[in-house]
Amino acid sequence: MAPRKASQTTTRKTEKNPAKKQTKSLLSAKLDAPSGGATRRINPLTAFLNVPSSASSSQTSQTKDKGKGKAKAELIDLTEDVNEQDTTAGQLWVDLYEPTTEVDLAVHVRKVNDVRGWLTESITGKNKYRKILVLTGPAGTAKTTTLRVLARELDADILEWSGPTTSGFADVSGDGDEDSAFAKFESFMARASSCNNLFASTSQTSRRQFMLLEDLPNILHADTKDRFHSLLRSLVLQKDGKPVPVVIVISDNGMRGEAIDERTSAGGWIGDKSTAIDVRTVLPSDLLHGQYVTQIRFNPIAVTLMKKALQALLTKRFGSSKTQQPTKEVLDIIIDSSNGDIRSAINALQFSCIVPKGAKKKRVQANVVMESVTRREQSLALFHLIGKVLYNKRKGDAPSPSASAKDVQREKDLDASLKDKPLLPEWLGEHDRRTSRVDINDIYADSPIDSSLLGLYVHQNYPQFCNDVDELAALSENLSWVDASGGEQWYQANPYRFHILTAGTLHALPSPVERRHQKVFKPEFFGNLEKEKNAWSSVDDVRRWVSTRALRDPNAWRVGGWSRNSIVTELGGILKARDATMAKASQGSKDANERAPRQHRDFSHLPFVLRSVGRVEQLGETEEDQQDGSMAWDGTIDVEDEAAAAARVGGWLDSDEIEE
Amino acid sequence: MSLWVDAYRPRTLNDLQYHKDLSARLKSLASSGDFPHMLFYGPSGAGKKTRITATLLELFGNGVDKLKIDQRVFLTPSKRKVEVNIVQSNYHIEITPSEAGNYDRVIIQELIKEIAQTQQVDLNAKQRFKVVIINEADSLSRDAQAALRRTMEKYMSNLRIILCANSTSRLIAPIRSRCLLIRVPAPSKSEMQDVMQYVSRRAGFDLPPDVSDKIIADCDGNMRKCILVLEALKMQSPDLTGDVTIAKPDWELYCNKVGDMIIAEQTPARVMDVRAKLYELLSHCIPPTVILKTIAERIVSRVDEAIKPQIMHWAALYEVRMRNGTKKIFHLEAWVIKVMSIYKHHFYGMDLTELMEDF
């Protein structure tokens, strides 16, 4: 609370200025002063300036301000009233409550220790191989925050590169602009790595520092990428002076499961590497697998850690008074839906706190609002979509044992409204099915996913819903057909994929589907695709190794060199043999080029284990679902069941809200 | 020291150990001054590329082996940049367009036009034309093949194209008809035996004939594979005497075991197990067609005569699907389940007429 009071006087002046940006930067500058943080991001959510009246009033009353909750602060009326509100209203909590000590970090202790170990070794120059550190991981896993906290702890300066802001797209084609932007980056790197003693020389102690690259140059541009790579290489090989260690932060942009993802990464096409920013594009492969680069991967933040952090944040904000805090359920929803992204969790939390909290009725609304801010709604819809398709309910099915009387009645009504189709002729008798309760057009309209991803979900889960191989055969045949239909070009794509896929699946599944407490899993497809992509880049490394050696040998010249497939299928054996003999013969005395890149194991080693432990992730309707596992999957197909299940688990959804 | 396959490769047409008549023909073709576009095809490891190399040397003499590697960037119509590695000498250039995926057409057009429009400036050159070698021509997209067809006619005066492919079936007819087709068959067992002996002499050791017989039996006429296996074997057990077992590559053993899994049990649970294995194979970059073929061969070798044709029929069908579709696993798995179904019905002596209707 101290900084807030400190800024009280300044805000009176600044808030009169309608330029929001300036207000905020001043505010943050003031707030930052005691914490000593480096740069602050500008708040993108101007919504928080127009704080709903009741929220501000609650905060003001909480902080015992003199404003007495003048609830008339409509919109951004810059009168005295506003000034008396909470001065931090314009701040995102993410920035406001950024951890300053290790205790506050929601990151696993071991990860923090890894990063700290690296930083101390590199800054003190103890280990000459600590030149580049790459932090990867999904967004919102406290990568940058960890760095800042550790920098403070180690008393080191962060030299951060922030890209120049170019004005619009006026000169997209001009490579000159690209050049100048990169030139700026180059000079930054040069200055940061050599002129580190500008201020330090005056005060004898040479400050410890490291470089932080988060805002990378446009490495999707081939030339820029090459220059960036050579810059990094020269930085690593720099011998004289005390080089400044570089930390690169790369957030994964996960695959979204659309057709393009598979197409680009299918069948090893080199072009796909350049379409995404990941470790392999940012760093050249010789560096990445070399000894100078360390990679530390951050995982999504664990539920328990996140809960602790959010609780701590709330106590910091509201003190011990429980009345102001969001309810436990809201907190659970936030944590649930954040998928380990703490930034989005805190944003959602802040949002939830400005929702008016009055009557009981309003509390329900708060939950509805939460639904729309968080990603929960989508996963719920997906869960039900897959359920509807895979449980294949048809007219006249007996109601599930868990269904209530209301549900049974509803099913009956639905059946009455369904018309029976005429029977098929005798020779097609085997294809006769009772009328389905699933309306494909309906689920198509509501589907949160496209046909490609639906196919993957169905594919991941269908075997457990079938009883024998013939049903499986019909279903997989349909999946295969749908996947192969259409042409190579986007305009040749089959527009009815979704319908055919669903109809074919419903047709092939047994009716009724036996209830065996089936669980629905997320497709393993993308994890494997990622592995395959990594392995392909290893294949390329080996291929480069083989062909450069062949080129150097004048007798060995031949046309074509090695194709990727022949490397994979034929070279594996010899690489393994080489490894074995090389290890025996000499330990590293041979010239490095004799040794094949060790990444070749990615494709040459394939031990067979009969039952491998998959890392299949269950598609959860709720987090609780995954934890106790007892919440089986039956009875949640129909609309009523959904609501009932939802109410049973969290109590945050009322049945009349989902029925539309 | 590079690999034996690369180090002891024959350089000239005279050095070639087998298909002597083919070598003689190539030699007279190279000296006739009337060199056509050519298409070399045949199974992998038969010696296509070795023959192309030797023919080039015959055409241009020394100097064609002074190579440099370039990285070229092409701009697609959608302003995307595609990088391709190009190996070239003063007299020839070789490209592997499949590296560019869907954009192979752009590369074919741009590159060939560029080469075709520049005359040979070296007055001492033996030939007035340059040679463009296109590797893995059978993986060219239809667009690219169509683009190639026009180029081949238009720039005949200062450009010859040599295509290298495993089979001609994936090349469009106009291209086939514009090339001189040269089939390089796999060597026979005795020819392979000769080559193995030659390689071991060059490497400086004695190769017992029974060992090389074993290797040859294992390699299906793939000479490159033979020599690689020999080198690996020599590394593992330097004396090569006694009972040597030839280790198959990991992926092959893996595929065989997957085949056994399919025959052993046909249930939804087993489908999940097999799927995990297929994923494992795919994520080790084993080409899906190779997976399908290896498993199919394994299964066919272990089932009743009556259902073999069906298994192969479906393997062929799903291979086509695999090419058209995007998700390999769907088609592999669909085939696995089909085989399970066929096997189960046959095993329990059920009526097959239902299944036959699909044919």
mmCIF file of C-alpha atoms in Angstrom, chain A residues 254-391:
data_model
loop_
_atom_site.group_PDB
_atom_site.id
_atom_site.type_symbol
_atom_site.label_atom_id
_atom_site.label_comp_id
_atom_site.label_asym_id
_atom_site.label_seq_id
_atom_site.Cartn_x
_atom_site.Cartn_y
_atom_site.Cartn_z
ATOM 1 C CA GLY A 254 1.245 -23.634 -29.641
ATOM 2 C CA MET A 255 -0.290 -25.358 -32.603
ATOM 3 C CA ARG A 256 -3.944 -24.745 -32.959
ATOM 4 C CA GLY A 257 -4.937 -27.948 -34.604
ATOM 5 C CA GLU A 258 -5.952 -26.573 -37.919
ATOM 6 C CA ALA A 259 -5.393 -28.257 -41.216
ATOM 7 C CA ILE A 260 -2.554 -25.939 -42.101
ATOM 8 C CA ASP A 261 -0.518 -27.099 -39.127
ATOM 9 C CA GLU A 262 -0.399 -30.634 -40.330
ATOM 10 C CA ARG A 263 0.118 -29.744 -43.908
ATOM 11 C CA THR A 264 3.090 -27.568 -43.188
ATOM 12 C CA SER A 265 4.738 -30.032 -40.914
ATOM 13 C CA ALA A 266 3.702 -33.165 -42.732
ATOM 14 C CA GLY A 267 6.258 -35.087 -44.632
ATOM 15 C CA GLY A 268 9.231 -33.004 -43.704
ATOM 16 C CA TRP A 269 9.115 -29.869 -45.685
ATOM 17 C CA ILE A 270 11.867 -27.458 -44.882
ATOM 18 C CA GLY A 271 9.680 -24.475 -45.459
ATOM 19 C CA ASP A 272 7.748 -25.149 -42.304
ATOM 20 C CA LYS A 273 10.643 -24.203 -40.121
ATOM 21 C CA SER A 274 10.490 -20.638 -41.188
ATOM 22 C CA THR A 275 6.845 -20.122 -40.424
ATOM 23 C CA ALA A 276 7.059 -20.145 -36.670
ATOM 24 C CA ILE A 277 9.338 -18.514 -34.179
ATOM 25 C CA ASP A 278 10.783 -21.213 -32.002
ATOM 26 C CA VAL A 279 14.167 -22.157 -30.641
ATOM 27 C CA ARG A 280 15.239 -23.746 -33.877
ATOM 28 C CA THR A 281 14.613 -20.645 -35.944
ATOM 29 C CA VAL A 282 16.009 -18.226 -33.409
ATOM 30 C CA LEU A 283 19.248 -20.101 -32.931
ATOM 31 C CA PRO A 284 21.296 -21.737 -35.672
ATOM 32 C CA SER A 285 21.496 -25.465 -35.134
ATOM 33 C CA ASP A 286 25.250 -25.508 -34.570
ATOM 34 C CA LEU A 287 24.808 -23.140 -31.654
ATOM 35 C CA LEU A 288 21.703 -24.813 -30.343
ATOM 36 C CA HIS A 289 23.439 -28.135 -30.040
ATOM 37 C CA GLY A 290 26.744 -26.599 -29.117
ATOM 38 C CA GLN A 291 28.125 -26.130 -25.661
ATOM 39 C CA TYR A 292 27.531 -22.394 -25.363
ATOM 40 C CA VAL A 293 23.780 -22.525 -25.329
ATOM 41 C CA THR A 294 21.674 -23.680 -22.428
ATOM 42 C CA GLN A 295 17.984 -24.138 -22.806
ATOM 43 C CA ILE A 296 15.608 -24.069 -19.870
ATOM 44 C CA ARG A 297 12.006 -24.887 -20.445
ATOM 45 C CA PHE A 298 9.269 -23.421 -18.286
ATOM 46 C CA ASN A 299 6.163 -25.499 -17.766
ATOM 47 C CA PRO A 300 2.657 -24.191 -17.364
ATOM 48 C CA ILE A 301 2.202 -23.047 -13.794
ATOM 49 C CA ALA A 302 0.878 -25.774 -11.551
ATOM 50 C CA VAL A 303 -2.579 -25.416 -10.077
ATOM 51 C CA THR A 304 -1.367 -25.387 -6.484
ATOM 52 C CA LEU A 305 1.306 -22.795 -7.133
ATOM 53 C CA MET A 306 -1.076 -20.630 -9.034
ATOM 54 C CA LYS A 307 -3.655 -20.852 -6.283
ATOM 55 C CA LYS A 308 -1.099 -19.846 -3.704
ATOM 56 C CA ALA A 309 0.048 -16.919 -5.783
ATOM 57 C CA LEU A 310 -3.441 -15.659 -6.453
ATOM 58 C CA GLN A 311 -4.351 -15.964 -2.793
ATOM 59 C CA ALA A 312 -1.265 -14.039 -1.836
ATOM 60 C CA LEU A 313 -2.142 -11.364 -4.345
ATOM 61 C CA LEU A 314 -5.645 -11.069 -2.938
ATOM 62 C CA THR A 315 -4.420 -10.726 0.616
ATOM 63 C CA LYS A 316 -2.007 -8.090 -0.500
ATOM 64 C CA ARG A 317 -4.787 -6.244 -2.181
ATOM 65 C CA PHE A 318 -7.615 -6.548 0.257
ATOM 66 C CA GLY A 319 -5.883 -7.378 3.475
ATOM 67 C CA SER A 320 -7.688 -9.890 5.588
ATOM 68 C CA SER A 321 -11.213 -8.729 4.839
ATOM 69 C CA LYS A 322 -12.943 -11.587 3.157
ATOM 70 C CA THR A 323 -15.939 -9.657 1.936
ATOM 71 C CA GLN A 324 -14.196 -7.939 -0.909
ATOM 72 C CA GLN A 325 -12.550 -10.975 -2.295
ATOM 73 C CA PRO A 326 -14.027 -13.001 -5.063
ATOM 74 C CA THR A 327 -15.568 -16.248 -3.985
ATOM 75 C CA LYS A 328 -13.674 -19.453 -3.955
ATOM 76 C CA GLU A 329 -15.599 -20.753 -6.936
ATOM 77 C CA VAL A 330 -14.668 -17.773 -9.017
ATOM 78 C CA LEU A 331 -11.063 -18.292 -8.082
ATOM 79 C CA ASP A 332 -11.343 -21.926 -9.086
ATOM 80 C CA ILE A 333 -12.840 -21.076 -12.430
ATOM 81 C CA ILE A 334 -10.068 -18.626 -13.078
ATOM 82 C CA ILE A 335 -7.372 -21.104 -12.211
ATOM 83 C CA ASP A 336 -9.098 -23.835 -14.147
ATOM 84 C CA SER A 337 -9.488 -21.946 -17.296
ATOM 85 C CA SER A 338 -6.115 -20.282 -17.308
ATOM 86 C CA ASN A 339 -4.304 -23.426 -18.447
ATOM 87 C CA GLY A 340 -1.295 -22.501 -16.385
ATOM 88 C CA ASP A 341 -1.062 -19.010 -17.797
ATOM 89 C CA ILE A 342 -0.642 -16.823 -14.748
ATOM 90 C CA ARG A 343 -0.845 -13.576 -16.622
ATOM 91 C CA SER A 344 -4.272 -14.325 -17.978
ATOM 92 C CA ALA A 345 -5.288 -15.652 -14.578
ATOM 93 C CA ILE A 346 -4.394 -12.409 -12.852
ATOM 94 C CA ASN A 347 -6.101 -10.366 -15.516
ATOM 95 C CA ALA A 348 -9.222 -12.440 -15.112
ATOM 96 C CA LEU A 349 -8.970 -12.051 -11.362
ATOM 97 C CA GLN A 350 -8.736 -8.323 -11.611
ATOM 98 C CA PHE A 351 -11.694 -8.307 -13.914
ATOM 99 C CA SER A 352 -13.700 -10.421 -11.554
ATOM 100 C CA CYS A 353 -13.050 -7.977 -8.726
ATOM 101 C CA ILE A 354 -14.622 -5.040 -10.498
ATOM 102 C CA VAL A 355 -17.833 -6.893 -11.126
ATOM 103 C CA PRO A 356 -20.377 -5.459 -8.755
ATOM 104 C CA LYS A 357 -20.969 -7.600 -5.759
ATOM 105 C CA GLY A 358 -24.281 -6.994 -4.187
ATOM 106 C CA ALA A 359 -27.230 -9.250 -3.989
ATOM 107 C CA LYS A 360 -27.175 -12.975 -4.384
ATOM 108 C CA LYS A 361 -28.694 -12.602 -7.807
ATOM 109 C CA LYS A 362 -25.706 -10.646 -8.912
ATOM 110 C CA ARG A 363 -23.306 -13.271 -7.829
ATOM 111 C CA VAL A 364 -24.770 -15.597 -10.389
ATOM 112 C CA GLN A 365 -24.190 -12.930 -12.945
ATOM 113 C CA ALA A 366 -20.610 -12.676 -11.904
ATOM 114 C CA ASN A 367 -20.199 -16.290 -12.791
ATOM 115 C CA VAL A 368 -21.795 -15.753 -16.146
ATOM 116 C CA VAL A 369 -19.421 -12.920 -16.788
ATOM 117 C CA MET A 370 -16.515 -15.106 -15.793
ATOM 118 C CA GLU A 371 -17.677 -17.596 -18.351
ATOM 119 C CA SER A 372 -17.319 -15.071 -21.082
ATOM 120 C CA VAL A 373 -13.917 -13.799 -20.011
ATOM 121 C CA THR A 374 -12.275 -17.119 -19.446
ATOM 122 C CA ARG A 375 -11.795 -19.902 -21.923
ATOM 123 C CA ARG A 376 -14.011 -22.222 -20.034
ATOM 124 C CA GLU A 377 -17.072 -21.955 -22.203
ATOM 125 C CA GLN A 378 -15.191 -23.207 -25.183
ATOM 126 C CA SER A 379 -13.781 -26.289 -23.578
ATOM 127 C CA LEU A 380 -17.193 -27.111 -22.173
ATOM 128 C CA ALA A 381 -18.767 -26.861 -25.600
ATOM 129 C CA LEU A 382 -16.042 -29.046 -27.071
ATOM 130 C CA PHE A 383 -16.538 -31.615 -24.347
ATOM 131 C CA HIS A 384 -20.220 -31.830 -25.080
ATOM 132 C CA LEU A 385 -19.762 -31.866 -28.809
ATOM 133 C CA ILE A 386 -17.481 -34.872 -28.670
ATOM 134 C CA GLY A 387 -19.837 -36.533 -26.207
ATOM 135 C CA LYS A 388 -22.830 -36.044 -28.444
ATOM 136 C CA VAL A 389 -21.071 -37.545 -31.397
ATOM 137 C CA LEU A 390 -19.472 -40.481 -29.644
ATOM 138 C CA TYR A 391 -22.441 -41.550 -27.551
#
